[in-house]
Coordinates of N, CA and C in Angstrom, one line a residue:
I1 N 4.8 0.7 -16.4 CA 5.7 -0.1 -15.2 C 5.2 -1.3 -13.8
I2 N 3.9 -0.2 -13.5 CA 2.8 -0.6 -12.6 C 2.7 -2.4 -12.9
A3 N 1.8 -2.0 -13.8 CA 1.6 -3.3 -14.7 C 2.3 -4.4 -15.4
G4 N 3.9 -3.7 -15.7 CA 4.6 -5.5 -15.9 C 5.0 -5.4 -14.3
S5 N 5.0 -5.0 -13.3 CA 5.7 -5.5 -12.1 C 4.4 -6.6 -11.4
C6 N 3.0 -5.8 -11.9 CA 2.3 -7.1 -11.2 C 2.5 -8.1 -12.0
V7 N 2.5 -7.9 -13.3 CA 2.2 -9.4 -14.7 C 3.6 -10.2 -13.7
I8 N 4.7 -9.5 -13.5 CA 5.4 -10.7 -12.9 C 4.9 -11.4 -11.6
N9 N 4.9 -10.3 -10.5 CA 3.9 -10.8 -9.4 C 3.2 -11.6 -9.9
N10 N 2.0 -11.6 -10.2 CA 1.2 -13.1 -10.8 C 2.0 -14.0 -11.2
Y11 N 3.4 -14.1 -12.1 CA 4.2 -15.2 -12.6 C 4.4 -15.9 -11.4
I12 N 5.5 -15.1 -10.4 CA 5.9 -15.7 -9.1 C 5.1 -16.2 -8.5
D13 N 4.2 -15.6 -8.3 CA 2.8 -16.3 -6.9 C 2.3 -17.0 -7.5
R14 N 2.2 -17.7 -8.9 CA 1.3 -18.6 -9.0 C 1.1 -20.1 -8.8
D15 N 2.3 -20.4 -7.3 CA 1.9 -21.7 -7.0 C 1.1 -21.5 -5.5
I16 N 1.1 -19.9 -5.1 CA 0.6 -19.8 -4.1 C -0.9 -18.9 -4.7
D17 N -0.9 -18.4 -5.4 CA -2.8 -17.7 -5.1 C -3.3 -18.6 -5.4
P18 N -3.2 -19.9 -5.8 CA -4.5 -21.0 -5.4 C -5.3 -21.3 -4.2
Y19 N -4.4 -20.7 -3.3 CA -5.0 -20.8 -2.1 C -5.9 -19.6 -1.5
M20 N -5.6 -18.3 -2.2 CA -6.6 -17.3 -1.7 C -7.2 -17.0 -2.9
E21 N -8.2 -16.6 -1.9 CA -9.8 -16.2 -2.7 C -10.1 -15.6 -3.8
R22 N -9.0 -14.3 -3.5 CA -8.9 -13.1 -4.1 C -8.1 -13.6 -5.3
T23 N -7.4 -14.4 -5.2 CA -6.6 -14.9 -6.7 C -6.2 -16.0 -7.5
K24 N -7.6 -16.9 -6.6 CA -7.3 -18.4 -7.2 C -8.1 -18.5 -8.7
N25 N -8.3 -17.0 -9.2 CA -9.1 -17.5 -11.0 C -8.4 -16.0 -12.2
R26 N -7.0 -16.4 -11.4 CA -6.1 -15.8 -12.1 C -5.6 -16.4 -13.5
P27 N -5.6 -15.8 -14.3 CA -5.3 -16.7 -15.9 C -4.2 -17.3 -15.4
T28 N -2.9 -17.1 -14.1 CA -2.2 -17.6 -14.0 C -1.7 -18.8 -13.7
V29 N -2.9 -18.7 -12.6 CA -3.6 -19.8 -11.7 C -4.4 -21.0 -12.7
T30 N -5.2 -20.6 -13.6 CA -5.7 -21.3 -14.1 C -5.6 -22.0 -15.3
G31 N -4.7 -21.4 -15.9 CA -3.7 -22.0 -17.3 C -4.1 -21.4 -18.7
N32 N -5.2 -20.2 -18.4 CA -5.4 -19.6 -19.4 C -4.2 -19.5 -20.3
I33 N -3.4 -18.5 -19.2 CA -2.4 -17.9 -19.5 C -1.0 -18.6 -19.5
K34 N 0.3 -19.3 -20.1 CA 1.5 -19.8 -20.0 C 2.2 -19.2 -19.1
P35 N 2.8 -19.5 -18.1 CA 4.1 -18.6 -17.8 C 5.0 -18.2 -18.4
S36 N 5.4 -18.6 -19.4 CA 6.2 -18.2 -20.9 C 5.8 -16.7 -21.2
V37 N 4.5 -16.9 -21.1 CA 3.7 -15.7 -21.9 C 3.3 -14.5 -20.8
T38 N 3.0 -15.0 -19.8 CA 2.7 -13.7 -18.7 C 4.6 -13.3 -18.4
I39 N 5.0 -14.3 -18.0 CA 6.8 -13.6 -17.8 C 7.3 -12.8 -19.0
S40 N 6.8 -12.5 -20.3 CA 7.7 -12.2 -21.4 C 6.7 -11.0 -21.3
I41 N 5.1 -10.5 -21.2 CA 4.3 -9.5 -21.0 C 4.8 -8.5 -19.9
G42 N 5.4 -9.5 -19.2 CA 5.5 -8.5 -17.5 C 7.0 -8.0 -17.8
I43 N 7.5 -8.4 -18.5 CA 9.2 -7.8 -18.8 C 8.9 -6.9 -20.1
L44 N 7.8 -7.1 -21.4 CA 7.3 -6.5 -22.3 C 7.2 -4.9 -21.7
L45 N 6.1 -5.3 -20.7 CA 5.3 -3.4 -20.2 C 6.3 -2.9 -19.2
L46 N 7.5 -3.6 -18.8 CA 8.6 -2.9 -18.1 C 9.2 -2.2 -19.3
I47 N 9.7 -2.7 -20.0 CA 10.2 -2.4 -20.7 C 9.9 -1.0 -22.0
V48 N 8.6 -1.0 -22.4 CA 7.7 0.2 -22.6 C 7.4 1.0 -21.4
G49 N 7.2 0.5 -20.8 CA 6.8 1.6 -19.6 C 8.7 3.2 -19.4
F50 N 9.3 2.1 -18.9 CA 10.4 2.8 -18.8 C 11.4 3.7 -20.1
T51 N 10.5 2.7 -21.4 CA 11.5 3.6 -22.4 C 10.4 5.1 -22.5
F52 N 9.0 5.2 -22.1 CA 8.0 6.6 -21.8 C 8.5 7.4 -21.1
M53 N 9.1 6.4 -20.0 CA 9.4 7.9 -18.6 C 10.7 8.0 -18.9
A54 N 11.4 7.3 -20.3 CA 12.7 8.5 -20.3 C 12.3 9.6 -20.8
F55 N 11.7 9.6 -21.3 CA 11.1 10.9 -22.1 C 11.0 12.5 -21.2
T56 N 11.1 11.4 -20.3 CA 10.8 12.7 -18.8 C 11.7 13.6 -18.2
T57 N 12.2 12.9 -16.9 CA 13.6 13.3 -16.3 C 14.2 12.2 -16.1
L58 N 15.3 12.2 -15.4 CA 16.1 10.8 -14.9 C 16.0 9.7 -13.7
M59 N 15.6 11.3 -12.8 CA 14.5 10.8 -11.3 C 13.5 10.1 -11.5
A60 N 12.8 10.2 -12.5 CA 12.0 9.7 -12.5 C 11.7 7.9 -12.9
V61 N 12.5 7.8 -13.2 CA 13.2 6.6 -14.4 C 14.1 5.9 -12.8
V62 N 14.7 6.8 -12.3 CA 15.5 6.0 -11.2 C 14.1 5.9 -10.1
Y63 N 13.5 6.9 -9.6 CA 12.3 6.7 -8.2 C 11.3 5.3 -9.1
A64 N 11.1 5.7 -10.2 CA 10.7 3.9 -10.7 C 11.3 3.0 -10.5
F65 N 12.5 2.9 -11.3 CA 12.8 1.6 -10.7 C 13.6 1.0 -9.3
I66 N 13.3 2.3 -8.7 CA 13.5 1.7 -7.1 C 12.1 1.0 -6.7
G67 N 10.9 1.4 -7.4 CA 9.7 1.0 -6.7 C 9.5 -0.2 -7.7
A68 N 9.7 -0.4 -9.1 CA 9.7 -2.0 -9.8 C 10.3 -2.6 -9.0
F69 N 11.9 -2.6 -8.9 CA 12.7 -3.4 -7.9 C 12.3 -3.8 -6.7
T70 N 11.6 -2.6 -5.6 CA 11.3 -3.2 -5.0 C 9.9 -4.1 -4.2
Y71 N 9.6 -3.8 -5.4 CA 7.5 -4.7 -5.6 C 8.2 -6.1 -6.0
I72 N 9.1 -6.5 -7.1 CA 9.5 -7.5 -7.8 C 10.6 -9.1 -7.1
V73 N 11.6 -8.0 -6.3 CA 12.3 -8.4 -6.0 C 12.2 -8.4 -4.3
L74 N 12.6 -7.0 -3.6 CA 12.6 -7.0 -2.0 C 11.3 -7.7 -1.5
Y75 N 10.2 -7.6 -2.0 CA 8.7 -7.4 -1.8 C 8.3 -9.1 -2.2
T76 N 8.1 -9.2 -3.2 CA 7.6 -10.6 -4.3 C 8.5 -11.6 -4.0
L77 N 9.8 -11.4 -4.2 CA 10.4 -12.8 -4.0 C 11.3 -13.0 -2.8
W78 N 11.5 -12.0 -1.9 CA 12.1 -12.4 -0.8 C 11.3 -12.0 0.2
T79 N 10.6 -11.0 0.9 CA 10.1 -10.4 2.2 C 8.8 -11.7 2.6
K80 N 8.0 -11.2 1.3 CA 6.8 -11.9 1.7 C 6.4 -13.1 1.8
R81 N 7.5 -14.0 1.8 CA 7.3 -15.2 1.7 C 8.2 -16.0 3.3
N82 N 8.8 -14.6 3.2 CA 10.0 -15.3 4.7 C 9.3 -14.1 6.0
Y83 N 8.8 -12.9 6.2 CA 9.8 -12.0 7.5 C 8.0 -11.4 6.9
T84 N 7.3 -11.4 8.5 CA 6.1 -10.5 8.7 C 6.7 -8.9 8.4
L85 N 7.5 -8.3 7.8 CA 7.7 -7.0 7.5 C 7.6 -6.5 6.1
N86 N 7.0 -7.9 5.5 CA 6.6 -7.1 3.6 C 6.0 -6.9 3.5
T87 N 4.5 -5.8 4.0 CA 3.7 -5.4 4.6 C 4.3 -4.1 4.2
V88 N 5.6 -3.4 5.1 CA 6.5 -2.5 5.3 C 7.2 -2.3 3.8
V89 N 7.8 -3.7 3.9 CA 8.3 -3.1 2.2 C 8.1 -3.3 1.6
G90 N 6.6 -3.4 1.3 CA 5.9 -3.7 0.5 C 5.2 -2.1 -0.3
S91 N 5.5 -1.7 1.5 CA 4.6 -0.1 1.0 C 5.5 0.7 0.2
I92 N 7.3 0.3 0.4 CA 7.9 1.7 -0.7 C 7.4 1.5 -1.6
S93 N 7.6 0.4 -2.6 CA 6.7 0.9 -4.2 C 5.9 1.4 -4.2
G94 N 4.8 0.7 -3.2 CA 3.3 2.0 -3.2 C 2.9 3.3 -3.3
A95 N 4.6 3.4 -2.6 CA 4.2 4.9 -2.0 C 5.1 5.7 -2.9
A96 N 5.7 5.2 -4.3 CA 7.0 5.5 -5.5 C 5.9 6.9 -6.5
P97 N 4.7 5.8 -6.6 CA 4.1 7.2 -7.4 C 4.3 8.6 -7.3
P98 N 3.7 9.0 -6.4 CA 3.7 10.5 -5.9 C 5.5 11.2 -6.3
L99 N 6.3 10.3 -6.0 CA 7.7 10.6 -6.0 C 8.0 10.6 -7.7
I100 N 7.6 9.4 -8.1 CA 8.1 9.6 -9.8 C 6.6 10.3 -11.0
G101 N 5.9 10.6 -10.4 CA 4.9 11.9 -10.9 C 5.3 13.3 -11.0
W102 N 5.9 13.5 -9.7 CA 6.9 14.6 -9.1 C 7.9 14.9 -10.2
A103 N 8.7 13.9 -10.0 CA 10.1 14.0 -10.6 C 9.9 13.9 -12.2
A104 N 8.7 13.8 -12.6 CA 8.5 13.5 -13.8 C 8.1 15.3 -14.8
I105 N 7.5 15.8 -14.0 CA 7.7 17.1 -14.1 C 9.1 18.2 -13.3
D106 N 9.4 17.9 -12.5 CA 10.1 18.4 -11.7 C 11.2 17.8 -11.0
A107 N 12.8 17.5 -11.3 CA 13.4 16.5 -10.9 C 13.6 16.8 -9.3
N108 N 13.7 17.7 -8.9 CA 14.4 18.7 -7.6 C 12.9 18.5 -6.7
L109 N 13.1 17.2 -6.2 CA 11.5 17.3 -5.7 C 11.4 18.0 -4.3
H110 N 10.2 19.0 -4.3 CA 9.0 19.7 -3.5 C 9.6 19.3 -2.2
P111 N 9.2 19.4 -1.0 CA 8.9 18.8 0.2 C 7.6 18.4 0.4
I112 N 7.1 18.7 -0.4 CA 5.5 18.3 -0.6 C 5.2 17.2 -1.1
A113 N 6.0 16.7 -1.9 CA 6.1 15.0 -2.8 C 6.8 14.2 -1.6
W114 N 7.8 14.3 -0.6 CA 8.0 13.4 0.1 C 7.3 13.3 1.0
M115 N 6.0 14.1 1.6 CA 4.9 13.9 2.5 C 4.3 13.2 1.4
L116 N 4.0 13.3 0.7 CA 3.2 12.4 -0.5 C 3.4 10.8 -0.6
F117 N 5.1 10.7 -0.2 CA 5.5 9.4 -0.2 C 5.1 8.9 1.4
L118 N 4.8 10.1 1.9 CA 5.4 9.2 3.4 C 3.5 9.1 3.7
I119 N 2.4 9.8 3.2 CA 1.7 9.5 3.6 C 1.0 8.0 2.8
M120 N 1.7 8.0 1.4 CA 1.1 6.6 0.9 C 2.3 5.5 1.6
F121 N 3.2 5.4 2.2 CA 4.3 4.7 2.7 C 2.9 4.3 4.2
I122 N 3.0 5.0 5.0 CA 1.8 5.4 6.5 C 1.0 4.4 6.2
W123 N 0.3 5.1 5.1 CA -1.5 4.2 4.9 C -1.2 3.1 4.4
Q124 N -0.6 2.7 4.2 CA -0.2 1.1 3.8 C -0.5 0.2 4.7
P125 N 0.5 0.2 5.4 CA 0.8 -1.1 6.6 C -1.2 -1.5 7.4
P126 N -1.3 -0.1 8.0 CA -2.7 -0.2 8.7 C -4.1 -1.1 7.3
H127 N -3.9 -0.6 6.1 CA -4.6 -0.9 5.0 C -5.1 -2.5 4.9
F128 N -3.3 -3.0 4.9 CA -3.1 -4.5 4.1 C -3.3 -5.1 5.5
L129 N -3.0 -4.7 6.6 CA -2.8 -5.3 7.8 C -4.5 -5.7 8.6
A130 N -5.2 -4.7 8.0 CA -6.8 -5.1 8.2 C -7.5 -5.7 7.5
L131 N -7.0 -5.9 6.1 CA -7.1 -6.6 5.0 C -6.6 -8.1 5.7
A132 N -5.6 -8.4 5.9 CA -4.7 -9.7 6.4 C -5.7 -10.2 7.5
M133 N -6.7 -9.6 8.2 CA -6.8 -9.7 9.2 C -8.0 -10.7 8.8
R134 N -8.8 -10.4 7.8 CA -10.0 -10.6 7.1 C -9.6 -12.1 6.5
R135 N -8.0 -11.7 6.1 CA -7.8 -13.7 5.1 C -6.6 -14.0 5.7
S136 N -6.9 -13.8 6.6 CA -5.8 -14.4 7.7 C -5.6 -16.3 7.3
E137 N -6.7 -16.6 7.3 CA -6.9 -18.2 7.4 C -6.1 -18.8 5.9
E138 N -6.4 -18.0 4.7 CA -6.3 -17.6 3.6 C -4.4 -17.7 3.3
Y139 N -3.8 -16.8 4.3 CA -2.4 -16.3 4.0 C -2.0 -18.1 5.1
R140 N -2.4 -18.3 6.0 CA -1.8 -18.9 6.3 C -2.0 -20.3 5.3
R141 N -2.5 -20.9 4.7 CA -3.1 -21.6 3.9 C -1.4 -21.8 2.7
A142 N -1.5 -20.8 2.6 CA -0.6 -20.3 1.3 C 0.9 -20.3 1.9
G143 N 0.9 -20.3 3.3 CA 2.3 -20.3 3.6 C 2.8 -18.7 3.7
I144 N 2.0 -17.7 3.6 CA 2.6 -16.2 4.2 C 2.6 -15.6 5.4
P145 N 3.6 -15.3 6.0 CA 4.0 -15.1 7.5 C 3.2 -13.8 7.6
M146 N 2.1 -13.7 7.2 CA 1.9 -12.3 7.5 C 1.3 -11.5 8.8
L147 N 1.5 -10.4 9.7 CA 1.6 -10.3 10.9 C 0.5 -11.0 11.8
P148 N -1.2 -10.9 11.0 CA -2.0 -12.0 12.0 C -1.9 -12.9 12.5
V149 N -1.0 -13.5 11.2 CA -1.0 -15.0 11.1 C 0.3 -15.7 12.0
V150 N 1.3 -14.9 12.6 CA 2.1 -15.1 12.9 C 2.5 -15.1 14.5
Y151 N 1.7 -13.0 14.5 CA 2.1 -13.2 15.9 C 0.4 -12.6 16.6
G152 N -0.7 -12.9 15.4 CA -2.3 -12.9 16.1 C -2.8 -11.4 15.9
F153 N -4.0 -11.7 16.0 CA -5.3 -10.3 16.1 C -4.5 -9.2 17.0
E154 N -4.2 -9.4 18.0 CA -4.1 -8.4 19.3 C -2.6 -7.6 18.7
M155 N -1.9 -8.2 18.3 CA -0.3 -7.6 17.9 C -0.7 -6.9 17.0
T156 N -1.4 -7.5 15.7 CA -1.6 -6.7 14.5 C -3.1 -5.2 14.5
K157 N -3.6 -5.8 16.1 CA -4.5 -4.3 16.1 C -3.6 -3.3 16.6
R158 N -2.8 -3.7 17.4 CA -1.8 -2.4 18.1 C -0.9 -2.3 17.0
Q159 N -0.1 -2.9 16.2 CA 0.4 -2.1 15.4 C -0.5 -1.4 14.0
V160 N -2.1 -1.8 13.7 CA -2.5 -0.5 13.2 C -3.0 0.6 13.7
M161 N -2.8 0.3 14.7 CA -2.9 2.0 15.5 C -1.8 3.0 15.7
I162 N -0.8 2.2 15.7 CA 0.4 2.7 15.2 C 0.9 3.3 14.4
W163 N 0.8 2.6 13.7 CA 0.7 3.2 11.9 C -0.1 4.7 11.9
V164 N -1.7 4.3 12.2 CA -2.4 5.2 12.2 C -2.0 6.4 13.1
L165 N -1.6 6.8 13.7 CA -1.2 7.5 14.9 C 0.0 8.3 13.9
C166 N 0.7 7.6 13.5 CA 1.9 7.9 12.8 C 1.9 8.9 11.5
L167 N 0.2 8.7 11.5 CA -0.5 10.0 9.7 C -0.2 11.3 10.8
I168 N -0.9 11.2 11.3 CA -1.0 12.7 12.8 C -0.5 14.3 12.3
P169 N 1.0 13.9 12.4 CA 1.8 14.9 12.2 C 1.5 15.3 10.6
L170 N 1.5 14.4 9.5 CA 2.2 14.7 8.5 C 1.6 15.7 7.6
P171 N 0.0 16.1 7.7 CA -0.4 17.4 7.0 C 0.0 18.8 7.7
F172 N 0.4 18.8 8.6 CA 1.3 20.0 9.2 C 2.3 20.4 8.6
Y173 N 2.9 19.5 8.0 CA 4.1 19.9 7.1 C 3.3 20.0 6.1
M174 N 2.4 20.3 5.5 CA 2.0 20.5 4.0 C 1.4 21.9 3.8
Q175 N 2.1 23.0 4.5 CA 1.2 23.9 4.5 C 1.0 25.1 3.3
A176 N 1.8 24.2 2.2 CA 1.9 24.5 1.3 C 0.5 24.5 0.1
L177 N 0.2 24.1 0.7 CA -1.6 23.1 0.3 C -2.5 23.8 0.8
G178 N -2.1 24.6 2.2 CA -3.4 25.8 2.6 C -4.3 25.4 3.4
L179 N -4.9 25.8 4.6 CA -5.1 25.4 6.0 C -6.4 24.5 6.0
P180 N -7.7 25.0 4.9 CA -8.2 24.0 4.8 C -7.9 22.4 4.6
F181 N -6.9 22.1 3.7 CA -6.6 20.8 3.7 C -5.9 20.5 5.2
I182 N -5.2 21.2 5.4 CA -4.3 20.5 6.9 C -5.5 20.3 7.8
I183 N -7.1 21.4 8.2 CA -8.1 20.7 8.6 C -8.1 19.8 9.0
F184 N -8.7 19.4 7.1 CA -9.9 17.8 6.3 C -8.8 16.8 7.3
A185 N -7.6 17.1 6.4 CA -6.6 16.0 6.6 C -6.5 15.5 8.2
T186 N -6.1 16.7 9.0 CA -6.4 16.2 10.7 C -7.3 15.4 10.9
I187 N -8.9 16.5 10.7 CA -10.0 15.1 10.8 C -9.9 14.1 10.8
L188 N -9.7 13.9 9.2 CA -9.7 12.6 8.8 C -8.7 10.9 9.8
N189 N -7.4 11.9 10.0 CA -6.8 11.2 11.2 C -7.6 11.0 12.0
I190 N -8.0 12.3 12.9 CA -8.6 11.8 14.4 C -9.7 10.6 14.5
G191 N -10.7 11.2 12.7 CA -11.5 10.3 12.9 C -11.3 8.7 12.6
W192 N -10.2 8.7 11.8 CA -9.3 7.1 12.0 C -8.7 6.6 13.4
V193 N -8.8 6.8 13.8 CA -7.8 6.9 15.0 C -9.1 6.7 16.1
I194 N -10.2 7.5 16.0 CA -11.3 7.3 16.7 C -12.0 5.9 16.6
L195 N -11.9 5.5 15.1 CA -12.8 4.4 14.7 C -12.2 3.1 15.8
G196 N -10.7 3.6 15.4 CA -9.9 2.3 15.7 C -9.8 1.9 17.1
L197 N -10.1 3.0 18.0 CA -10.3 2.8 19.1 C -11.3 2.2 19.7
Y198 N -12.8 2.5 19.1 CA -13.8 2.3 19.2 C -13.7 0.5 19.3
C199 N -13.6 0.2 17.7 CA -13.5 -0.9 17.7 C -12.3 -2.1 18.1
Y200 N -11.2 -1.1 18.8 CA -10.2 -2.3 19.3 C -11.3 -2.6 21.0
K201 N -12.2 -1.8 21.5 CA -12.8 -1.3 23.1 C -13.7 -2.9 22.3
Q202 N -14.8 -2.5 20.9 CA -15.7 -4.0 21.1 C -15.0 -5.2 20.8
K203 N -13.8 -5.6 21.1 CA -13.2 -6.9 21.0 C -14.0 -7.8 20.3
D204 N -14.0 -7.2 19.1 CA -14.6 -8.2 18.0 C -13.8 -7.7 16.6
D205 N -12.6 -8.9 16.7 CA -11.7 -9.1 15.8 C -12.3 -8.6 14.0
Q206 N -13.2 -8.9 13.8 CA -13.7 -9.3 12.2 C -14.0 -7.8 12.0
K207 N -15.0 -7.4 13.4 CA -15.5 -6.1 13.1 C -14.7 -4.6 13.0
F208 N -13.6 -4.9 13.6 CA -12.2 -4.2 13.6 C -11.8 -4.2 12.1
S209 N -11.2 -5.3 11.6 CA -10.7 -5.4 10.4 C -11.7 -4.8 9.3
K210 N -12.6 -5.3 8.9 CA -13.6 -4.9 8.0 C -13.2 -3.4 8.5
L211 N -14.0 -2.5 9.4 CA -14.4 -1.2 9.6 C -12.8 -0.3 8.8
M212 N -12.1 -0.6 9.3 CA -10.7 -0.1 9.3 C -10.1 -0.2 7.9
F213 N -10.4 -1.5 7.3 CA -10.5 -1.4 6.0 C -11.0 0.2 5.3
I214 N -12.6 -0.2 5.8 CA -13.4 0.8 4.9 C -13.1 1.7 5.0
Y215 N -12.8 2.2 6.3 CA -12.1 3.6 6.2 C -11.3 4.1 5.2
S216 N -9.9 3.1 5.3 CA -8.9 3.4 5.2 C -8.6 3.2 3.2
I217 N -9.8 2.6 2.7 CA -10.1 3.0 1.2 C -10.5 4.3 1.4
N218 N -11.7 5.1 1.8 CA -12.3 5.9 1.9 C -11.2 7.3 2.2
Y219 N -10.8 6.9 2.8 CA -9.5 8.1 3.8 C -8.3 8.6 2.4
L220 N -8.1 7.6 1.9 CA -7.2 8.0 0.8 C -8.0 8.8 -0.5
T221 N -8.9 8.1 -1.0 CA -9.5 8.9 -1.6 C -10.0 10.5 -1.2
L222 N -10.2 10.3 0.1 CA -11.2 11.8 0.4 C -9.7 12.5 0.2
L223 N -8.6 12.0 0.6 CA -7.8 13.1 1.2 C -7.0 13.7 -0.2
F224 N -6.9 12.8 -0.8 CA -6.1 13.1 -2.2 C -7.3 14.1 -3.3
M225 N -8.2 13.9 -3.3 CA -9.3 14.9 -3.4 C -9.5 16.1 -3.3
S226 N -9.3 16.4 -1.7 CA -9.2 16.9 -1.3 C -8.2 17.7 -1.3
M227 N -6.9 17.5 -1.6 CA -5.9 18.0 -2.3 C -6.0 19.0 -3.7
I228 N -6.6 18.4 -4.2 CA -6.9 19.1 -5.5 C -8.4 20.2 -5.4
V229 N -9.3 19.7 -4.3 CA -10.3 21.0 -4.4 C -10.0 22.1 -4.0
F230 N -8.6 21.6 -1.9 CA -8.7 22.8 -1.7 C -7.6 23.8 -2.5
T231 N -6.8 23.4 -3.0 CA -6.1 24.2 -3.7 C -6.1 24.9 -5.3
I232 N -7.5 24.3 -5.7 CA -8.4 25.3 -6.6 C -9.0 26.3 -6.3
S233 N -9.9 25.7 -5.2 CA -10.5 26.6 -4.6 C -10.2 28.0 -3.8
F234 N -8.8 27.7 -3.1 CA -7.9 28.5 -2.7 C -7.2 29.2 -3.3

């Protein structure tokens, strides 16, 4: 389902992808794959994905549909090209997998599942806004109204810090994963805040975006690995 959604995203964005260094060599841009073939592959992958998902639970299918619809329609077709809130809207689809995975086993979602959703949802804006700062000129050329393009770096940095601060209380609602996890997750959250404040005071926009982006990747990896380690060990 994710693969199908991404392929359809490539089909839709083939007019703006040439302006982005990260996407300019996609087969949909170079012409190695025809648009008609691209959209056919995307639809086929969605059909196969939802068919397999139907063998789990109805709620897993519902959450998967919400994720795919949000990514393709609400994000790619609508907000990405029109509003700076596109990052927030896209974060809904990016945060759907924990709900889908949990619902595939138990349709009655445990509060922990929603906390996983919130972690993924809140994590994405600071991650992608930091990336957008690094790629702001490319987004400008492509005509994508990312926050740093429309409102500048200062506003973007403040938004990044606000989203990071919103992560701090979440571990305390995940007591089922144990005290060691709560402590570790809190350390990660505080570390991200301290790094952000340090970079903010340095008045170096590129340093801020680079370090915050790198920390965000390692943050998510360590956080989810720790959920496995601590629940097995304790």
